[in-house]
XYZ file of C-alpha atoms in Angstrom:
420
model
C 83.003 -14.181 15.709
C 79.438 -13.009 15.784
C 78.935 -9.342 15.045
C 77.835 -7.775 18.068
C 73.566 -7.172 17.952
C 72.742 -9.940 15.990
C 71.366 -13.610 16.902
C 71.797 -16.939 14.697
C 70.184 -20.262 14.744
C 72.489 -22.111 16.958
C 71.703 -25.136 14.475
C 72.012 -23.858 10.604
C 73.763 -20.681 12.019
C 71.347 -18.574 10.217
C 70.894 -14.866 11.034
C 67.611 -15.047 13.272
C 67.820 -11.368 14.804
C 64.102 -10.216 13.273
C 62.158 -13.751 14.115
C 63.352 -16.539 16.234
C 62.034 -19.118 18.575
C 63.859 -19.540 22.082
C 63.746 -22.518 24.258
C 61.814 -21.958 27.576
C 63.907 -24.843 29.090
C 67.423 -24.839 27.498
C 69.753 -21.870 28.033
C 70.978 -20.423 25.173
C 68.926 -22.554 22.654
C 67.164 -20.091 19.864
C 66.380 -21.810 16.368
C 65.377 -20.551 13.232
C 61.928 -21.024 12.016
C 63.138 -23.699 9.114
C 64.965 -25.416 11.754
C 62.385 -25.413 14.696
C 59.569 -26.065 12.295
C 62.287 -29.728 11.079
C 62.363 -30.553 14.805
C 66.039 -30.020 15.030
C 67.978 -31.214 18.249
C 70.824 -29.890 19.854
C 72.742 -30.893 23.227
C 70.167 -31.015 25.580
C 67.623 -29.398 23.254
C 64.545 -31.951 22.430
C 61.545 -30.594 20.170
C 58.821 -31.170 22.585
C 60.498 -28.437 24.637
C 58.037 -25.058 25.760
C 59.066 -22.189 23.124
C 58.834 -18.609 23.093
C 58.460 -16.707 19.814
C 61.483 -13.549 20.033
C 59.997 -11.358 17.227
C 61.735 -7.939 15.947
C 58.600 -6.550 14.639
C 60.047 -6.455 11.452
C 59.421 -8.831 9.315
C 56.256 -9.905 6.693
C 54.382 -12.721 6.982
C 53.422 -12.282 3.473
C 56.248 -12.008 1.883
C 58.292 -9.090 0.492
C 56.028 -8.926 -2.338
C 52.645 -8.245 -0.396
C 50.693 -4.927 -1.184
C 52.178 -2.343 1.378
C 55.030 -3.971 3.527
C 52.808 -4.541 6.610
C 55.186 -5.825 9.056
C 54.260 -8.620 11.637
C 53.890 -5.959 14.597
C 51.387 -4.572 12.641
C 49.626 -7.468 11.832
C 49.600 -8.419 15.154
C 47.964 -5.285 15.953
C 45.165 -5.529 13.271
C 43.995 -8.787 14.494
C 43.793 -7.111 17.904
C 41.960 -4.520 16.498
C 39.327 -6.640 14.326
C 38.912 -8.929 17.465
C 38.370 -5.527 19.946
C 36.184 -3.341 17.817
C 34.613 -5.564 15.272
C 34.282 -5.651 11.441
C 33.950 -2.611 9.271
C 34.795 -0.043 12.503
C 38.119 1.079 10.328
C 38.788 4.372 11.470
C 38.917 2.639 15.232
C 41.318 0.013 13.719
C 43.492 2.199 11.595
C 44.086 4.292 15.552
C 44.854 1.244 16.900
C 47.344 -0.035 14.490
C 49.019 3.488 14.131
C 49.212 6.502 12.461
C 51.343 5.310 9.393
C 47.761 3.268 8.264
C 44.821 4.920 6.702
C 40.999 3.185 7.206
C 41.354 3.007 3.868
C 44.390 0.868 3.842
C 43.387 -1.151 6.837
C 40.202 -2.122 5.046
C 41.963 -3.277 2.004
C 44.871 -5.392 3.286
C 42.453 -6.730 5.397
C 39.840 -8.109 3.114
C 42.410 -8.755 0.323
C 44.566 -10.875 2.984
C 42.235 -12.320 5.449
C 38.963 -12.782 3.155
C 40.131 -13.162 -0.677
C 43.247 -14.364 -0.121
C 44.990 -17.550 0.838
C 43.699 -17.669 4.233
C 40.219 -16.287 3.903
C 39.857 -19.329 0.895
C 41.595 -21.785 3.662
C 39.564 -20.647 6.746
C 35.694 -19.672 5.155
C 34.594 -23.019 2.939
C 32.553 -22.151 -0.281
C 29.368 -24.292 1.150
C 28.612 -24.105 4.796
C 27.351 -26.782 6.255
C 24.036 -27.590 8.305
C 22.957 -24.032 7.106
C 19.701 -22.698 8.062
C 17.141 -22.273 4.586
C 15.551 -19.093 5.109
C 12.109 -20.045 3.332
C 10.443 -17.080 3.914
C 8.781 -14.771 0.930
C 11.442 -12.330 0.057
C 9.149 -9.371 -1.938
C 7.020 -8.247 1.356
C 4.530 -11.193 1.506
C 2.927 -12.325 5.201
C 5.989 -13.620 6.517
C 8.739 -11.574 4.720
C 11.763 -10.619 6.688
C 11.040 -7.030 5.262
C 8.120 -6.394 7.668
C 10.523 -6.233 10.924
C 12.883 -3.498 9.229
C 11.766 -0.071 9.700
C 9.927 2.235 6.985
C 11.411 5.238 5.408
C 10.656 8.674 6.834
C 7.583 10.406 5.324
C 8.454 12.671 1.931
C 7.230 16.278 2.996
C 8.443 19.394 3.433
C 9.639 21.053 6.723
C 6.640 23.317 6.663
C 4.083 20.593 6.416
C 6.498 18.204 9.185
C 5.763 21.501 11.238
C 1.924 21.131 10.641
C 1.364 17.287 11.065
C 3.820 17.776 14.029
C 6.100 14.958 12.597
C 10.148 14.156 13.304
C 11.406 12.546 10.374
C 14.646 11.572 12.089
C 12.571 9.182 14.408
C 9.467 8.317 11.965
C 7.290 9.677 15.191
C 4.358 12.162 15.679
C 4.363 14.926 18.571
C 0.920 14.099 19.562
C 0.185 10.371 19.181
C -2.638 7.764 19.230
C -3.567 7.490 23.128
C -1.538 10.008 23.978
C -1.319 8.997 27.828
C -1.037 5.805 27.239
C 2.551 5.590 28.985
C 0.710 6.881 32.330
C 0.095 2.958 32.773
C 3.588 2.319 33.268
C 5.178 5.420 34.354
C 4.742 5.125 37.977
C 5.595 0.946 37.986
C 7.979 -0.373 39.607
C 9.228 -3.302 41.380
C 9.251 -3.981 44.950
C 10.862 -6.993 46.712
C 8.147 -7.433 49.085
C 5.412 -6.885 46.506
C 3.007 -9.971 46.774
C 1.555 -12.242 43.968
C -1.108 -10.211 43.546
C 0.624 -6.816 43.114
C 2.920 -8.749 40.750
C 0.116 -9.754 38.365
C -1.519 -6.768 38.437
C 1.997 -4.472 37.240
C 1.949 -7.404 34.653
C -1.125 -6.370 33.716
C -0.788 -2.975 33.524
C 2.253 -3.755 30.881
C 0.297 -5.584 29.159
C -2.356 -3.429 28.621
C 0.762 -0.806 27.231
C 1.971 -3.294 24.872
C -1.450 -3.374 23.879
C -1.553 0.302 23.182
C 1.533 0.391 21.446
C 0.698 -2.325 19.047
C -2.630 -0.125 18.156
C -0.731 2.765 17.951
C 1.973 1.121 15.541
C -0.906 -0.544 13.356
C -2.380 2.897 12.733
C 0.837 4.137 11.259
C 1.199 1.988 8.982
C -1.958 1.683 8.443
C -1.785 5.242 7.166
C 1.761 4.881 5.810
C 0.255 1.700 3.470
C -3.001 3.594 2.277
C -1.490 7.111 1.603
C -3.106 9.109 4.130
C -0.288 11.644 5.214
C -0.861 12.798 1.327
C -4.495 12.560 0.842
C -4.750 15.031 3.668
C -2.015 17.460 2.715
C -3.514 17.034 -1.092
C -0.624 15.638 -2.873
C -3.185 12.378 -4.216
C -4.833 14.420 -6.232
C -1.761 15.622 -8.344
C -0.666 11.842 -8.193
C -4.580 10.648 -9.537
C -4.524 13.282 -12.539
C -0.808 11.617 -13.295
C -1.624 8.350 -13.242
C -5.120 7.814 -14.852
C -6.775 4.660 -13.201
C -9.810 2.191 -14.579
C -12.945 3.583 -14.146
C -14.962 1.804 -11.388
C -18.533 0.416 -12.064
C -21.124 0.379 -9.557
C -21.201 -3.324 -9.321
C -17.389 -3.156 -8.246
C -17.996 -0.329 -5.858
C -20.416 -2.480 -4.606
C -17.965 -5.652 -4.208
C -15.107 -3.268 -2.561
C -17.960 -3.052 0.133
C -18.505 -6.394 0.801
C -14.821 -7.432 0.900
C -13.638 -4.525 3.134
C -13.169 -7.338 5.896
C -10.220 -8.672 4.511
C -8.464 -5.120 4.434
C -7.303 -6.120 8.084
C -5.585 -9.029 6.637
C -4.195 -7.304 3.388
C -2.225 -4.927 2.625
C -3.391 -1.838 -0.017
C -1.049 -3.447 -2.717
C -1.970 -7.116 -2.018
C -5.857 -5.928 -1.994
C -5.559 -3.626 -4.952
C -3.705 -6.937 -6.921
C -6.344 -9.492 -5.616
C -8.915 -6.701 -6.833
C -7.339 -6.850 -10.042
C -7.216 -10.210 -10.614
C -10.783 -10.903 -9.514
C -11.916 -7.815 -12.668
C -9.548 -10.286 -14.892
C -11.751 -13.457 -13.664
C -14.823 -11.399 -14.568
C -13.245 -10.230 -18.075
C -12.141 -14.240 -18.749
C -15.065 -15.640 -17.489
C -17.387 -13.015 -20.060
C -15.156 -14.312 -22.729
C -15.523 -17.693 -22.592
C -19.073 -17.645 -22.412
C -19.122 -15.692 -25.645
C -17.014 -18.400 -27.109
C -19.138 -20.996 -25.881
C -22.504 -19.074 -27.304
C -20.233 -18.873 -30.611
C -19.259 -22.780 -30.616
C -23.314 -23.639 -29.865
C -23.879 -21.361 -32.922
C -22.191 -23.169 -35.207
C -18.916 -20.988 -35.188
C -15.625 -22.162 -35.263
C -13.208 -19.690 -36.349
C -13.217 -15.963 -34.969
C -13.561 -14.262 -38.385
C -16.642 -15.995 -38.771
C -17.725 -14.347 -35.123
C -17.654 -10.661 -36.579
C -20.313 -11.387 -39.524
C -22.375 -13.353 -36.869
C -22.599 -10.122 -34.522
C -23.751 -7.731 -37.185
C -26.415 -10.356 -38.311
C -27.234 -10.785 -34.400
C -27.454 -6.819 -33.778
C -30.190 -6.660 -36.428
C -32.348 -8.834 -35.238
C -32.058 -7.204 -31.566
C -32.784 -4.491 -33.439
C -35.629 -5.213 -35.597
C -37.254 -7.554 -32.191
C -36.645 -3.652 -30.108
C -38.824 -1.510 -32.817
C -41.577 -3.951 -33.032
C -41.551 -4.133 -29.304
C -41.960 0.382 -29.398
C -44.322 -0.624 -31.806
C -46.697 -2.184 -30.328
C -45.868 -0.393 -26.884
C -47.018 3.041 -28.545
C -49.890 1.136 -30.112
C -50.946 -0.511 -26.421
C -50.528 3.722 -25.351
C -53.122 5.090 -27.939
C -55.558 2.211 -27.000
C -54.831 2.630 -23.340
C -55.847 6.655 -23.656
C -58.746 5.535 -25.491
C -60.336 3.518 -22.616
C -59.238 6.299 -20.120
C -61.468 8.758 -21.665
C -64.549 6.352 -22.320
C -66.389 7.995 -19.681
C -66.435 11.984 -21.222
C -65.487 10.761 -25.123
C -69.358 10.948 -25.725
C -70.419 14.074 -24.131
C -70.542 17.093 -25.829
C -67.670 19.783 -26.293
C -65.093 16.407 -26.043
C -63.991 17.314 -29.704
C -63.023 20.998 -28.471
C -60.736 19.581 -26.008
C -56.631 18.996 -26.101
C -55.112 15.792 -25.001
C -54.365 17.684 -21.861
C -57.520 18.688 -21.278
C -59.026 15.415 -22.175
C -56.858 14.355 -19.159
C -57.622 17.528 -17.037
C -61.286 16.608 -17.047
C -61.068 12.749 -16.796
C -59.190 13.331 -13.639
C -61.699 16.060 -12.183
C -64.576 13.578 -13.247
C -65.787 17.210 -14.746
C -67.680 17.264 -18.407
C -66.478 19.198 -21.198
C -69.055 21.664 -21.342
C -68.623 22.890 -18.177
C -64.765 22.876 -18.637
C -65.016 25.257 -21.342
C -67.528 27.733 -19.415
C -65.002 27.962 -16.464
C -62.109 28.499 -18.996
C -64.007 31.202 -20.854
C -65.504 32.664 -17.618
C -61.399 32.985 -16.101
C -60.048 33.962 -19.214
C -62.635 36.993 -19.679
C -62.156 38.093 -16.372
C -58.186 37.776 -16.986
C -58.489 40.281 -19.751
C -60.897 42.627 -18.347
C -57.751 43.201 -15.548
C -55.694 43.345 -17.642
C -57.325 46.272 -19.764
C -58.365 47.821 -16.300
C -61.905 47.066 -16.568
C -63.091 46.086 -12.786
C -64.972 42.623 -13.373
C -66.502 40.837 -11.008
C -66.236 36.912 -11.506
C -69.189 34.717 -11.352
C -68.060 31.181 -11.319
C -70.807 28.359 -11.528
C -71.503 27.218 -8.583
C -70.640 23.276 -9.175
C -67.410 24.548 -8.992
C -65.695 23.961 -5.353
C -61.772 25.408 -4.192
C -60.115 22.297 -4.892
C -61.720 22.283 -8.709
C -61.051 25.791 -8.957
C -57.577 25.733 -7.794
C -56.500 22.810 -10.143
C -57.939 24.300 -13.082
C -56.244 28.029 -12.191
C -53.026 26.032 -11.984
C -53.552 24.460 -15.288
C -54.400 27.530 -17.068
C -51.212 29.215 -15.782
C -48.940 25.967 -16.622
C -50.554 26.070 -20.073
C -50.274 29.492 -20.407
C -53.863 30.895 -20.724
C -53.363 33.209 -18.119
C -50.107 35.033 -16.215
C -49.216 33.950 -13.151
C -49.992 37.193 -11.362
C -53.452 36.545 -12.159
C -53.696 33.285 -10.787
């Protein structure tokens, strides 16, 4: 007789009380799993009978060995949970499954069971088929997937997020570009007996937002990308004295100007790279001509390029001090024709170089030259001993004369310039 609680297979007489399957249209017809998973028949029994699964709750599906002794109830419950609040939301599914299971645990049985294990390597093949190749640049080129995810907040203090007004938390700015831009859309909205004009109009007006935004989003990163936020508070500086960069030459500043179209294109890496690359073209392109002046010279090996330079440089320099040469020779003939005109009057030979000048210039002739300088330099001394003089200039000399030869005096310095 049957102990009193517990259920066997009515076939094999096995004890069935934790897991059993019961015949929806026999009475009295529960089987064992071996048996109902044969097909076994009995009485009126046949195997393509409806079933109901009788389950205790108490029993593993992975065997008594499995990590933790989750029981089938539990299971049960976890695949509820994973199904209701999604993958990786373990504190929600450790709740649901009950209080005996930690998130931890949940997330381990779990992934060891239903990912790594048997039925994870059953379910998930190793290659899935028909699977979209993402061929897009992975390292932040033009159509990198890394240009829709957002950038990280802005590396400042509190007190200088108080002064550019910025909210790290949302990567936004109190006051923003176009501030009342949202005034285009803030009193919209849609009305069932609004007409086709009215309709394209609001469209308009949303468009004209999106617009805005768009702007307003370019500018941020167009100051995020070129290092703005710190070139204002001062922080590039510290960074530039850090970091020592290549020396720009004019011709390159001059190049940066003529390219700053494609900044709108470019980012500051990508421009600062293609910069870089174009000074290597320049450097590569230098080089090879040199090697192709050596190869027309005769030279085939680089040691014999150094010997060749040094024989080169003196003959640059030899060709330069012939050329001074016969420059300073071309200046001492040149001064010679410039003071043809007074070299033959008398008093020339008491004159300077300067002078010689002084008087070409002032078409005046030595002689007279030398009686105004001896006329102003008298009278210079006389007030300087305190002797009232009273100068009596000749009277072929005009202002303009007077005043240039006062002025050359004083540059010279005949005379003070008090006296002047």
């Amino acid at each position: 007789m049957a102990e009193l609680g517990k259920k066997y297979c009515v076939y094999c007489l096995a004890e069935v009380s934790s897991l059993r399957f019961r015949c929806t249209e026999c009475a009295d017809i529960e089987l064992c799993p071996d048996c109902f998973s044969a097909g076994a028949e009995i009485g009126p029994h046949r195997r393509w009978h409806g079933y109901q699964l009788v389950d205790g709750g108490r029993f593993t599906l992975w065997g008594a060995e499995a990590e933790g002794g989750w029981s089938s109830r539990e299971e049960q419950l976890l695949l509820d949970a994973i199904e209701q609040f999604g993958f990786g939301n373990w504190e929600d599914m450790a709740a649901h499954v009950g209080a005996s299971r930690t998130p931890q645990e949940v997330m381990e049985h779990y992934v060891s069971m239903y990912i790594h294990g048997n039925l994870g390597k059953a379910c998930i093949p190793d290659t899935i088929p028909n699977r979209v190749t993402d061929h897009t640049c992975p390292s932040g080129g033009p159509l990198s997937p890394s240009l829709t995810t957002p950038l990280p907040p802005l590396d400042i203090s509190v007190a200088e997020q108080q002064q550019l007004g910025y909210m790290p938390l949302r990567d936004d700015y109190e006051i923003e570009y176009d501030q009342d831009a949202e005034t285009l859309i803030s009193g919209l909205s849609v009305n069932y007996d609004d007409d086709d004009v009215e309709i394209e109009l609001k469209r308009a007006h949303v468009d004209m937002y999106v617009r805005k935004l768009k702007e307003r989003q370019r500018r941020k990163n167009i100051a995020r990308d070129y290092n703005l936020v710190p070139a204002f508070l001062g922080k590039d500086k510290k960074d530039k004295e850090k970091t020592p960069k290549r020396k720009i030459t004019k011709e390159e500043k001059e190049l940066r100007l003529k390219l700053r179209p494609l900044y709108q294109f470019m980012s500051c890496k990508e421009f600062e790279d293609f910069f870089e690359n174009m000074h290597k073209e320049r450097i590569l392109r230098a080089k090879i001509r040199e090697l192709q002046r050596y190869r027309r010279n005769g030279i085939t090996k680089m040691e014999e390029s150094a010997e060749y330079e040094a024989a080169r440089h003196k003959r640059e320099k030899r060709k330069e001090n012939k050329n001074i040469a016969s420059s300073k020779r071309g200046k001492e003939d040149g001064k010679e024709g410039e003071f043809a005109a007074i070299e033959n009057l008398p008093g020339f030979e008491l004159l300077s170089d300067r002078e010689k000048v002084l008087c070409s210039s002032l078409n005046l002739s030595p002689a007279r030259y030398v009686t105004v300088k001896t006329i102003i330099i008298k009278d210079h001394l006389q007030k300087r001993q305190g002797i009232p003089s009273k100068s009596r200039l000749p009277s072929y000399l005009d202002k303009v004369l007077k005043k240039r030869i006062l002025n050359f005096l004083t540059e010279s310095g005949w005379i003070s310039r008090d006296a002047s």
